[in-house]
């Protein structure tokens, strides 16, 4: 059963790292502190579980005891957090009960471990010695508390989800489903089985050491999916916006490159080759907006050299042809009397402006003259022709 345990540990590690990174950015968020503490406790408990097999000869039952103690404190914190959301007026009185109940469960586990002979202690539920009353009692106490904690936590998470209209609603409902999966698929069957071992001397549910562990991994995975859903959704939205911004940024390059070759002073930084530009990952929105502004500045500089008036009825392909013609005229330093703005937006707003620039840039890239070869060696340097 090593693979499910590793899967649970990996999920808890990702959740703990993610919540810690959020807490670093928002250290004053009290609810986030509690959630982060819960995630770290789960990670610590599952880490202790993984060490059981590797250190059982040296440390005996200590890692297993540590795992159960930490998990009990985790669920006490989780229930208190959900209680403060669902029934904030009763959180003080109910919180005292949860703390006392968790302490009693932990005291029971410690007493059982310290009074059980070392050779009789089970190292994990999968290889538990059911003939030993102390071992059966240890797993009965731990799983009985977990039945209560997962059932209570799932019920509170479901009710809390019904009280919110934000995207946290789905998050809480998924987390509740994960807790109920752990309860019904793992802790309740194990409680029934250990009760049969201890009270009747026989197994009431066969095979629980085999099929309950995968269900526990599934339940924990669903729980962390619910906890991580809002952040994952935000990350997906940010990634989509980043990709769209990067795509637009690269689409503007033909227009921007041609203007920077003729009017180097519009570029804040020296031009880079496309292959190097492809590795720009940070500050993409800032780079994109800067390129939009530089393109518009370049078109303003180019406008005195446009030979005919331009309005919204002129096709983009025709504007691209006039654009290259104006570039040739500007190289000769011969402005015309009229001033026309290429790719003028039809409506106010930056989005309308950028859409016109993108359309013009695509048309320029499609209809670039074969004889036109931009020289970017002076980009980022003062333009002597504009002095």
mmCIF file of C-alpha atoms in Angstrom:
data_model
loop_
_atom_site.group_PDB
_atom_site.id
_atom_site.type_symbol
_atom_site.label_atom_id
_atom_site.label_comp_id
_atom_site.label_asym_id
_atom_site.label_seq_id
_atom_site.Cartn_x
_atom_site.Cartn_y
_atom_site.Cartn_z
ATOM 1 C CA UNK A 1 0.000 0.000 0.000
ATOM 2 C CA UNK A 2 2.971 2.297 -0.503
ATOM 3 C CA UNK A 3 1.605 3.976 -3.654
ATOM 4 C CA UNK A 4 -1.624 5.355 -2.075
ATOM 5 C CA UNK A 5 0.393 6.617 0.908
ATOM 6 C CA UNK A 6 2.840 8.399 -1.400
ATOM 7 C CA UNK A 7 -0.080 9.899 -3.380
ATOM 8 C CA UNK A 8 -1.658 11.230 -0.171
ATOM 9 C CA UNK A 9 1.673 12.613 1.006
ATOM 10 C CA UNK A 10 2.322 14.337 -2.345
ATOM 11 C CA UNK A 11 -1.133 15.951 -2.346
ATOM 12 C CA UNK A 12 -0.632 17.231 1.197
ATOM 13 C CA UNK A 13 2.856 18.546 0.352
ATOM 14 C CA UNK A 14 1.541 20.526 -2.625
ATOM 15 C CA UNK A 15 -1.312 21.936 -0.554
ATOM 16 C CA UNK A 16 1.004 22.906 2.317
ATOM 17 C CA UNK A 17 3.524 24.653 0.052
ATOM 18 C CA UNK A 18 0.770 26.475 -1.807
ATOM 19 C CA UNK A 19 -0.929 27.690 1.394
ATOM 20 C CA UNK A 20 2.382 28.787 2.896
ATOM 21 C CA UNK A 21 3.131 30.817 -0.252
ATOM 22 C CA UNK A 22 -0.286 32.466 0.056
ATOM 23 C CA UNK A 23 0.295 33.229 3.725
ATOM 24 C CA UNK A 24 3.629 34.874 2.911
ATOM 25 C CA UNK A 25 1.760 37.305 0.649
ATOM 26 C CA UNK A 26 -1.176 37.798 3.057
ATOM 27 C CA UNK A 27 0.245 37.376 6.570
ATOM 28 C CA UNK A 28 -2.650 39.275 8.206
ATOM 29 C CA UNK A 29 -5.383 36.921 6.944
ATOM 30 C CA UNK A 30 -6.537 35.052 10.061
ATOM 31 C CA UNK A 31 -8.623 32.455 8.213
ATOM 32 C CA UNK A 32 -5.708 31.750 5.892
ATOM 33 C CA UNK A 33 -3.494 31.150 8.912
ATOM 34 C CA UNK A 34 -5.856 28.462 10.182
ATOM 35 C CA UNK A 35 -6.159 26.824 6.755
ATOM 36 C CA UNK A 36 -2.371 26.879 6.367
ATOM 37 C CA UNK A 37 -1.938 25.342 9.799
ATOM 38 C CA UNK A 38 -4.396 22.585 8.835
ATOM 39 C CA UNK A 39 -2.524 21.865 5.600
ATOM 40 C CA UNK A 40 0.831 21.733 7.410
ATOM 41 C CA UNK A 41 -0.607 19.413 10.067
ATOM 42 C CA UNK A 42 -1.903 16.998 7.427
ATOM 43 C CA UNK A 43 1.472 17.045 5.663
ATOM 44 C CA UNK A 44 3.274 16.375 8.947
ATOM 45 C CA UNK A 45 0.920 13.539 9.829
ATOM 46 C CA UNK A 46 1.283 11.841 6.460
ATOM 47 C CA UNK A 47 5.056 12.327 6.590
ATOM 48 C CA UNK A 48 5.038 10.495 9.907
ATOM 49 C CA UNK A 49 3.020 7.715 8.294
ATOM 50 C CA UNK A 50 5.634 7.281 5.565
ATOM 51 C CA UNK A 51 8.387 6.978 8.169
ATOM 52 C CA UNK A 52 6.614 4.114 9.953
ATOM 53 C CA UNK A 53 7.957 1.420 7.636
ATOM 54 C CA UNK A 54 11.453 2.893 7.392
ATOM 55 C CA UNK A 55 11.999 3.507 11.110
ATOM 56 C CA UNK A 56 9.855 0.905 12.821
ATOM 57 C CA UNK A 57 12.887 -0.970 14.143
ATOM 58 C CA UNK A 58 14.426 2.178 15.635
ATOM 59 C CA UNK A 59 11.390 4.221 16.702
ATOM 60 C CA UNK A 60 8.717 1.564 17.015
ATOM 61 C CA UNK A 61 5.186 2.947 17.262
ATOM 62 C CA UNK A 62 6.251 6.569 17.831
ATOM 63 C CA UNK A 63 5.720 7.768 14.205
ATOM 64 C CA UNK A 64 2.278 6.121 14.084
ATOM 65 C CA UNK A 65 1.316 7.724 17.388
ATOM 66 C CA UNK A 66 2.597 11.091 16.174
ATOM 67 C CA UNK A 67 0.554 10.759 12.983
ATOM 68 C CA UNK A 68 -2.670 10.099 14.865
ATOM 69 C CA UNK A 69 -2.087 12.877 17.401
ATOM 70 C CA UNK A 70 -1.430 15.419 14.637
ATOM 71 C CA UNK A 71 -4.456 14.306 12.598
ATOM 72 C CA UNK A 72 -6.710 14.668 15.627
ATOM 73 C CA UNK A 73 -5.480 18.216 16.223
ATOM 74 C CA UNK A 74 -5.927 18.940 12.500
ATOM 75 C CA UNK A 75 -9.560 17.908 12.542
ATOM 76 C CA UNK A 76 -10.196 19.836 15.755
ATOM 77 C CA UNK A 77 -8.855 22.975 14.037
ATOM 78 C CA UNK A 78 -10.821 22.247 10.874
ATOM 79 C CA UNK A 79 -14.084 21.770 12.759
ATOM 80 C CA UNK A 80 -13.506 24.992 14.718
ATOM 81 C CA UNK A 81 -12.859 26.901 11.492
ATOM 82 C CA UNK A 82 -16.002 25.562 9.823
ATOM 83 C CA UNK A 83 -18.002 26.104 13.015
ATOM 84 C CA UNK A 84 -16.997 29.784 12.999
ATOM 85 C CA UNK A 85 -18.398 30.057 9.468
ATOM 86 C CA UNK A 86 -21.646 28.122 9.970
ATOM 87 C CA UNK A 87 -22.522 29.029 13.572
ATOM 88 C CA UNK A 88 -20.273 31.919 14.678
ATOM 89 C CA UNK A 89 -22.264 32.553 17.885
ATOM 90 C CA UNK A 90 -21.676 29.039 19.227
ATOM 91 C CA UNK A 91 -18.037 28.715 18.275
ATOM 92 C CA UNK A 92 -16.813 29.467 21.805
ATOM 93 C CA UNK A 93 -18.868 26.812 23.618
ATOM 94 C CA UNK A 94 -18.587 24.302 20.790
ATOM 95 C CA UNK A 95 -14.883 24.972 20.492
ATOM 96 C CA UNK A 96 -14.321 23.965 24.115
ATOM 97 C CA UNK A 97 -16.048 20.647 23.448
ATOM 98 C CA UNK A 98 -13.948 19.991 20.336
ATOM 99 C CA UNK A 99 -10.698 20.732 22.157
ATOM 100 C CA UNK A 100 -11.598 18.535 25.133
ATOM 101 C CA UNK A 101 -12.765 15.702 22.857
ATOM 102 C CA UNK A 102 -9.526 15.854 20.832
ATOM 103 C CA UNK A 103 -7.419 15.872 24.002
ATOM 104 C CA UNK A 104 -9.272 12.845 25.384
ATOM 105 C CA UNK A 105 -8.704 10.938 22.149
ATOM 106 C CA UNK A 106 -4.997 11.774 22.175
ATOM 107 C CA UNK A 107 -4.644 10.836 25.841
ATOM 108 C CA UNK A 108 -6.322 7.511 25.078
ATOM 109 C CA UNK A 109 -3.858 6.808 22.264
ATOM 110 C CA UNK A 110 -0.852 7.698 24.414
ATOM 111 C CA UNK A 111 -2.067 5.506 27.282
ATOM 112 C CA UNK A 112 -2.642 2.535 24.978
ATOM 113 C CA UNK A 113 0.799 2.880 23.372
ATOM 114 C CA UNK A 114 2.651 3.219 26.665
ATOM 115 C CA UNK A 115 0.867 0.259 28.257
ATOM 116 C CA UNK A 116 1.204 -2.073 25.272
ATOM 117 C CA UNK A 117 4.245 -4.311 24.974
ATOM 118 C CA UNK A 118 6.553 -3.130 22.171
ATOM 119 C CA UNK A 119 6.335 -6.429 20.323
ATOM 120 C CA UNK A 120 2.553 -6.216 20.271
ATOM 121 C CA UNK A 121 2.279 -2.837 18.620
ATOM 122 C CA UNK A 122 1.052 -2.746 15.038
ATOM 123 C CA UNK A 123 3.172 -0.569 12.792
ATOM 124 C CA UNK A 124 0.378 0.182 10.309
ATOM 125 C CA UNK A 125 -3.208 -0.848 9.774
ATOM 126 C CA UNK A 126 -2.227 -2.958 6.769
ATOM 127 C CA UNK A 127 -0.059 -5.320 8.899
ATOM 128 C CA UNK A 128 -1.875 -4.962 12.228
ATOM 129 C CA UNK A 129 -1.849 -7.931 14.602
ATOM 130 C CA UNK A 130 -5.570 -8.357 15.263
ATOM 131 C CA UNK A 131 -4.957 -10.904 18.019
ATOM 132 C CA UNK A 132 -3.442 -8.243 20.290
ATOM 133 C CA UNK A 133 -6.095 -6.340 22.311
ATOM 134 C CA UNK A 134 -3.818 -3.319 22.759
ATOM 135 C CA UNK A 135 -3.285 -2.977 19.015
ATOM 136 C CA UNK A 136 -7.009 -3.340 18.303
ATOM 137 C CA UNK A 137 -7.798 -0.737 20.982
ATOM 138 C CA UNK A 138 -5.256 1.704 19.488
ATOM 139 C CA UNK A 139 -6.843 1.560 16.042
ATOM 140 C CA UNK A 140 -10.371 1.561 17.462
ATOM 141 C CA UNK A 141 -9.819 4.820 19.362
ATOM 142 C CA UNK A 142 -8.126 6.532 16.431
ATOM 143 C CA UNK A 143 -10.660 5.460 13.813
ATOM 144 C CA UNK A 144 -13.647 6.116 16.078
ATOM 145 C CA UNK A 145 -12.535 9.713 16.521
ATOM 146 C CA UNK A 146 -11.892 10.017 12.799
ATOM 147 C CA UNK A 147 -15.441 8.805 12.069
ATOM 148 C CA UNK A 148 -16.786 11.630 14.186
ATOM 149 C CA UNK A 149 -14.325 14.218 12.852
ATOM 150 C CA UNK A 150 -14.783 13.473 9.148
ATOM 151 C CA UNK A 151 -18.569 13.203 9.505
ATOM 152 C CA UNK A 152 -18.798 16.436 11.490
ATOM 153 C CA UNK A 153 -16.330 18.242 9.232
ATOM 154 C CA UNK A 154 -18.118 17.079 6.090
ATOM 155 C CA UNK A 155 -21.488 18.170 7.461
ATOM 156 C CA UNK A 156 -20.190 21.622 8.424
ATOM 157 C CA UNK A 157 -18.425 22.062 5.071
ATOM 158 C CA UNK A 158 -21.618 21.158 3.199
ATOM 159 C CA UNK A 159 -23.703 23.606 5.253
ATOM 160 C CA UNK A 160 -21.057 26.324 4.842
ATOM 161 C CA UNK A 161 -21.162 25.761 1.089
ATOM 162 C CA UNK A 162 -24.920 26.297 1.125
ATOM 163 C CA UNK A 163 -24.496 29.629 2.909
ATOM 164 C CA UNK A 164 -22.198 31.216 0.331
ATOM 165 C CA UNK A 165 -22.928 32.335 -3.219
ATOM 166 C CA UNK A 166 -19.311 32.736 -4.304
ATOM 167 C CA UNK A 167 -17.140 30.162 -6.070
ATOM 168 C CA UNK A 168 -16.208 28.904 -2.590
ATOM 169 C CA UNK A 169 -19.584 27.117 -2.633
ATOM 170 C CA UNK A 170 -18.327 24.404 -4.980
ATOM 171 C CA UNK A 171 -15.001 24.279 -3.143
ATOM 172 C CA UNK A 172 -16.678 23.546 0.191
ATOM 173 C CA UNK A 173 -19.032 20.981 -1.330
ATOM 174 C CA UNK A 174 -16.119 19.094 -2.935
ATOM 175 C CA UNK A 175 -14.157 19.208 0.338
ATOM 176 C CA UNK A 176 -17.218 17.848 2.154
ATOM 177 C CA UNK A 177 -17.472 14.994 -0.355
ATOM 178 C CA UNK A 178 -13.816 14.146 0.288
ATOM 179 C CA UNK A 179 -14.331 14.028 4.057
ATOM 180 C CA UNK A 180 -17.440 11.848 3.721
ATOM 181 C CA UNK A 181 -15.508 9.507 1.415
ATOM 182 C CA UNK A 182 -12.846 9.124 4.107
ATOM 183 C CA UNK A 183 -15.542 8.517 6.715
ATOM 184 C CA UNK A 184 -17.685 5.973 4.873
ATOM 185 C CA UNK A 185 -14.920 4.354 2.830
ATOM 186 C CA UNK A 186 -12.181 4.062 5.457
ATOM 187 C CA UNK A 187 -12.727 5.092 9.073
ATOM 188 C CA UNK A 188 -16.205 3.636 9.585
ATOM 189 C CA UNK A 189 -15.287 0.204 8.124
ATOM 190 C CA UNK A 190 -12.071 0.167 10.161
ATOM 191 C CA UNK A 191 -13.985 1.074 13.323
ATOM 192 C CA UNK A 192 -16.408 -1.783 12.728
ATOM 193 C CA UNK A 193 -13.549 -4.183 12.046
ATOM 194 C CA UNK A 194 -11.484 -3.197 15.101
ATOM 195 C CA UNK A 195 -14.606 -3.353 17.271
ATOM 196 C CA UNK A 196 -15.115 -6.930 16.112
ATOM 197 C CA UNK A 197 -11.466 -7.751 16.870
ATOM 198 C CA UNK A 198 -11.676 -6.288 20.362
ATOM 199 C CA UNK A 199 -15.174 -7.293 21.459
ATOM 200 C CA UNK A 200 -15.992 -10.444 19.492
ATOM 201 C CA UNK A 201 -12.547 -11.752 18.561
ATOM 202 C CA UNK A 202 -13.415 -11.970 14.869
ATOM 203 C CA UNK A 203 -13.496 -9.837 11.716
ATOM 204 C CA UNK A 204 -16.883 -8.307 10.896
ATOM 205 C CA UNK A 205 -15.810 -6.737 7.580
ATOM 206 C CA UNK A 206 -13.252 -8.805 5.668
ATOM 207 C CA UNK A 207 -10.387 -7.206 3.767
ATOM 208 C CA UNK A 208 -10.480 -3.752 5.355
ATOM 209 C CA UNK A 209 -6.651 -3.536 5.521
ATOM 210 C CA UNK A 210 -6.629 -3.919 1.729
ATOM 211 C CA UNK A 211 -9.477 -1.834 0.296
ATOM 212 C CA UNK A 212 -9.773 0.991 2.829
ATOM 213 C CA UNK A 213 -6.349 2.523 2.129
ATOM 214 C CA UNK A 214 -7.047 3.323 -1.568
ATOM 215 C CA UNK A 215 -10.400 4.827 -0.560
ATOM 216 C CA UNK A 216 -8.604 6.948 2.040
ATOM 217 C CA UNK A 217 -6.216 8.221 -0.653
ATOM 218 C CA UNK A 218 -9.178 9.043 -2.919
ATOM 219 C CA UNK A 219 -10.988 10.865 -0.118
ATOM 220 C CA UNK A 220 -7.932 12.938 0.810
ATOM 221 C CA UNK A 221 -7.361 13.743 -2.859
ATOM 222 C CA UNK A 222 -10.970 14.934 -3.253
ATOM 223 C CA UNK A 223 -10.670 16.989 -0.063
ATOM 224 C CA UNK A 224 -7.548 18.781 -1.289
ATOM 225 C CA UNK A 225 -9.162 19.320 -4.680
ATOM 226 C CA UNK A 226 -11.946 21.157 -2.891
ATOM 227 C CA UNK A 227 -9.533 23.170 -0.759
ATOM 228 C CA UNK A 228 -7.426 24.066 -3.791
ATOM 229 C CA UNK A 229 -10.251 24.754 -6.244
ATOM 230 C CA UNK A 230 -10.496 28.572 -5.785
ATOM 231 C CA UNK A 231 -6.746 29.011 -6.101
ATOM 232 C CA UNK A 232 -6.520 26.606 -9.028
ATOM 233 C CA UNK A 233 -9.365 28.400 -10.789
ATOM 234 C CA UNK A 234 -7.633 31.739 -10.281
ATOM 235 C CA UNK A 235 -4.364 30.282 -11.546
ATOM 236 C CA UNK A 236 -6.067 28.938 -14.685
ATOM 237 C CA UNK A 237 -7.658 32.327 -15.386
ATOM 238 C CA UNK A 238 -4.313 34.072 -14.908
ATOM 239 C CA UNK A 239 -2.598 31.554 -17.170
ATOM 240 C CA UNK A 240 -5.195 32.076 -19.889
ATOM 241 C CA UNK A 241 -4.845 35.855 -19.680
ATOM 242 C CA UNK A 242 -1.054 35.529 -19.748
ATOM 243 C CA UNK A 243 -1.170 33.370 -22.873
ATOM 244 C CA UNK A 244 -3.565 35.767 -24.582
ATOM 245 C CA UNK A 245 -1.391 38.755 -23.683
ATOM 246 C CA UNK A 246 1.745 36.994 -24.893
ATOM 247 C CA UNK A 247 0.026 36.066 -28.175
ATOM 248 C CA UNK A 248 -0.994 39.678 -28.766
ATOM 249 C CA UNK A 249 2.466 40.874 -27.797
ATOM 250 C CA UNK A 250 4.026 38.690 -30.491
ATOM 251 C CA UNK A 251 1.363 39.628 -33.059
ATOM 252 C CA UNK A 252 2.297 43.296 -32.656
ATOM 253 C CA UNK A 253 5.957 42.643 -33.454
ATOM 254 C CA UNK A 254 5.780 43.176 -37.277
ATOM 255 C CA UNK A 255 4.222 46.628 -36.824
ATOM 256 C CA UNK A 256 6.415 47.532 -33.867
ATOM 257 C CA UNK A 257 9.588 46.295 -35.574
ATOM 258 C CA UNK A 258 8.954 48.323 -38.736
ATOM 259 C CA UNK A 259 8.218 51.490 -36.752
ATOM 260 C CA UNK A 260 11.225 51.041 -34.462
ATOM 261 C CA UNK A 261 13.503 50.681 -37.488
ATOM 262 C CA UNK A 262 12.353 54.048 -38.781
ATOM 263 C CA UNK A 263 11.800 55.861 -35.458
ATOM 264 C CA UNK A 264 14.231 54.299 -32.956
ATOM 265 C CA UNK A 265 13.429 56.841 -30.252
ATOM 266 C CA UNK A 266 9.955 55.369 -29.653
ATOM 267 C CA UNK A 267 11.464 52.206 -28.114
ATOM 268 C CA UNK A 268 12.189 52.364 -24.402
ATOM 269 C CA UNK A 269 14.660 49.460 -24.595
ATOM 270 C CA UNK A 270 16.831 48.117 -27.441
ATOM 271 C CA UNK A 271 15.134 45.624 -29.713
ATOM 272 C CA UNK A 272 15.850 41.944 -29.203
ATOM 273 C CA UNK A 273 15.762 39.110 -31.683
ATOM 274 C CA UNK A 274 12.549 37.038 -31.825
ATOM 275 C CA UNK A 275 14.316 33.960 -30.481
ATOM 276 C CA UNK A 276 15.402 35.830 -27.375
ATOM 277 C CA UNK A 277 12.062 37.570 -27.054
ATOM 278 C CA UNK A 278 10.420 34.136 -26.927
ATOM 279 C CA UNK A 279 11.985 33.600 -23.500
ATOM 280 C CA UNK A 280 10.305 36.661 -21.975
ATOM 281 C CA UNK A 281 8.024 35.223 -19.301
ATOM 282 C CA UNK A 282 7.776 37.846 -16.577
ATOM 283 C CA UNK A 283 5.913 41.165 -16.678
ATOM 284 C CA UNK A 284 4.160 40.153 -19.888
ATOM 285 C CA UNK A 285 1.236 42.540 -19.438
ATOM 286 C CA UNK A 286 3.615 45.454 -18.855
ATOM 287 C CA UNK A 287 5.629 44.526 -21.954
ATOM 288 C CA UNK A 288 2.442 44.235 -23.991
ATOM 289 C CA UNK A 289 1.069 47.634 -22.974
ATOM 290 C CA UNK A 290 4.467 49.230 -23.556
ATOM 291 C CA UNK A 291 4.541 47.793 -27.076
ATOM 292 C CA UNK A 292 1.010 49.095 -27.757
ATOM 293 C CA UNK A 293 2.056 52.595 -26.674
ATOM 294 C CA UNK A 294 5.250 52.451 -28.725
ATOM 295 C CA UNK A 295 3.311 51.345 -31.809
ATOM 296 C CA UNK A 296 0.878 54.219 -31.418
ATOM 297 C CA UNK A 297 3.753 56.683 -30.909
ATOM 298 C CA UNK A 298 5.399 55.376 -34.073
ATOM 299 C CA UNK A 299 2.188 55.765 -36.095
ATOM 300 C CA UNK A 300 1.860 59.345 -34.866
ATOM 301 C CA UNK A 301 5.394 60.018 -36.080
ATOM 302 C CA UNK A 302 4.525 58.376 -39.407
ATOM 303 C CA UNK A 303 1.217 60.201 -39.945
ATOM 304 C CA UNK A 304 2.680 63.292 -41.737
ATOM 305 C CA UNK A 305 3.966 61.006 -44.513
ATOM 306 C CA UNK A 306 0.663 59.270 -45.357
ATOM 307 C CA UNK A 307 -0.413 60.311 -48.870
ATOM 308 C CA UNK A 308 -4.192 60.059 -48.529
ATOM 309 C CA UNK A 309 -6.804 60.484 -45.794
ATOM 310 C CA UNK A 310 -7.557 57.330 -43.857
ATOM 311 C CA UNK A 311 -10.842 56.497 -42.180
ATOM 312 C CA UNK A 312 -12.593 53.389 -40.879
ATOM 313 C CA UNK A 313 -13.942 52.487 -44.336
ATOM 314 C CA UNK A 314 -10.471 51.819 -45.781
ATOM 315 C CA UNK A 315 -9.580 48.081 -45.606
ATOM 316 C CA UNK A 316 -6.718 47.040 -43.390
ATOM 317 C CA UNK A 317 -4.786 45.672 -46.371
ATOM 318 C CA UNK A 318 -4.912 49.102 -48.021
ATOM 319 C CA UNK A 319 -3.744 50.722 -44.785
ATOM 320 C CA UNK A 320 -0.825 48.298 -44.732
ATOM 321 C CA UNK A 321 0.134 49.380 -48.260
ATOM 322 C CA UNK A 322 -0.087 53.047 -47.252
ATOM 323 C CA UNK A 323 1.960 52.219 -44.172
ATOM 324 C CA UNK A 324 4.905 50.917 -46.232
ATOM 325 C CA UNK A 325 4.583 53.832 -48.636
ATOM 326 C CA UNK A 326 4.738 56.257 -45.703
ATOM 327 C CA UNK A 327 7.820 54.475 -44.353
ATOM 328 C CA UNK A 328 9.600 55.075 -47.690
ATOM 329 C CA UNK A 329 8.575 58.737 -47.703
ATOM 330 C CA UNK A 330 9.718 59.214 -44.105
ATOM 331 C CA UNK A 331 13.126 57.782 -45.069
ATOM 332 C CA UNK A 332 13.397 60.515 -47.712
ATOM 333 C CA UNK A 333 12.182 63.152 -45.234
ATOM 334 C CA UNK A 334 9.366 64.400 -47.472
ATOM 335 C CA UNK A 335 6.146 64.916 -45.472
ATOM 336 C CA UNK A 336 2.833 65.615 -47.193
ATOM 337 C CA UNK A 337 0.526 68.464 -46.280
ATOM 338 C CA UNK A 338 -2.304 66.364 -44.850
ATOM 339 C CA UNK A 339 -1.994 64.321 -41.680
ATOM 340 C CA UNK A 340 -3.731 60.939 -41.465
ATOM 341 C CA UNK A 341 -3.763 58.490 -38.596
ATOM 342 C CA UNK A 342 -3.291 54.877 -39.595
ATOM 343 C CA UNK A 343 -5.324 52.266 -37.652
ATOM 344 C CA UNK A 344 -7.408 54.903 -35.914
ATOM 345 C CA UNK A 345 -9.861 53.283 -33.460
ATOM 346 C CA UNK A 346 -13.559 53.728 -34.194
ATOM 347 C CA UNK A 347 -14.517 53.884 -30.515
ATOM 348 C CA UNK A 348 -12.838 55.173 -27.384
ATOM 349 C CA UNK A 349 -10.902 52.832 -25.133
ATOM 350 C CA UNK A 350 -7.612 50.988 -25.177
ATOM 351 C CA UNK A 351 -9.164 47.694 -26.280
ATOM 352 C CA UNK A 352 -10.509 49.264 -29.483
ATOM 353 C CA UNK A 353 -7.120 50.883 -30.074
ATOM 354 C CA UNK A 354 -5.199 47.631 -29.614
ATOM 355 C CA UNK A 355 -7.592 45.712 -31.877
ATOM 356 C CA UNK A 356 -6.870 48.154 -34.708
ATOM 357 C CA UNK A 357 -3.145 47.867 -34.103
ATOM 358 C CA UNK A 358 -3.342 44.065 -34.093
ATOM 359 C CA UNK A 359 -5.291 44.029 -37.370
ATOM 360 C CA UNK A 360 -2.769 46.363 -38.982
ATOM 361 C CA UNK A 361 0.178 44.337 -37.674
ATOM 362 C CA UNK A 362 -1.254 41.112 -39.102
ATOM 363 C CA UNK A 363 -1.871 42.800 -42.463
ATOM 364 C CA UNK A 364 1.675 44.188 -42.472
ATOM 365 C CA UNK A 365 3.068 40.724 -41.775
ATOM 366 C CA UNK A 366 1.038 39.230 -44.654
ATOM 367 C CA UNK A 367 1.840 41.933 -47.212
ATOM 368 C CA UNK A 368 5.417 42.816 -46.293
ATOM 369 C CA UNK A 369 7.320 43.872 -49.468
ATOM 370 C CA UNK A 370 10.211 41.584 -50.420
ATOM 371 C CA UNK A 371 12.579 44.531 -50.674
ATOM 372 C CA UNK A 372 11.774 45.682 -47.150
ATOM 373 C CA UNK A 373 14.413 44.547 -44.686
ATOM 374 C CA UNK A 374 14.266 46.271 -41.278
ATOM 375 C CA UNK A 375 17.530 47.327 -39.680
ATOM 376 C CA UNK A 376 17.255 47.381 -35.915
ATOM 377 C CA UNK A 377 20.824 48.263 -35.055
ATOM 378 C CA UNK A 378 19.839 51.770 -33.936
ATOM 379 C CA UNK A 379 16.673 50.890 -32.033
ATOM 380 C CA UNK A 380 16.743 52.409 -28.596
ATOM 381 C CA UNK A 381 19.106 55.190 -29.791
ATOM 382 C CA UNK A 382 18.062 58.831 -30.436
ATOM 383 C CA UNK A 383 16.538 59.416 -33.865
ATOM 384 C CA UNK A 384 18.557 62.199 -35.480
ATOM 385 C CA UNK A 385 15.925 62.785 -38.186
ATOM 386 C CA UNK A 386 13.378 63.757 -35.528
ATOM 387 C CA UNK A 387 15.545 66.369 -33.853
#
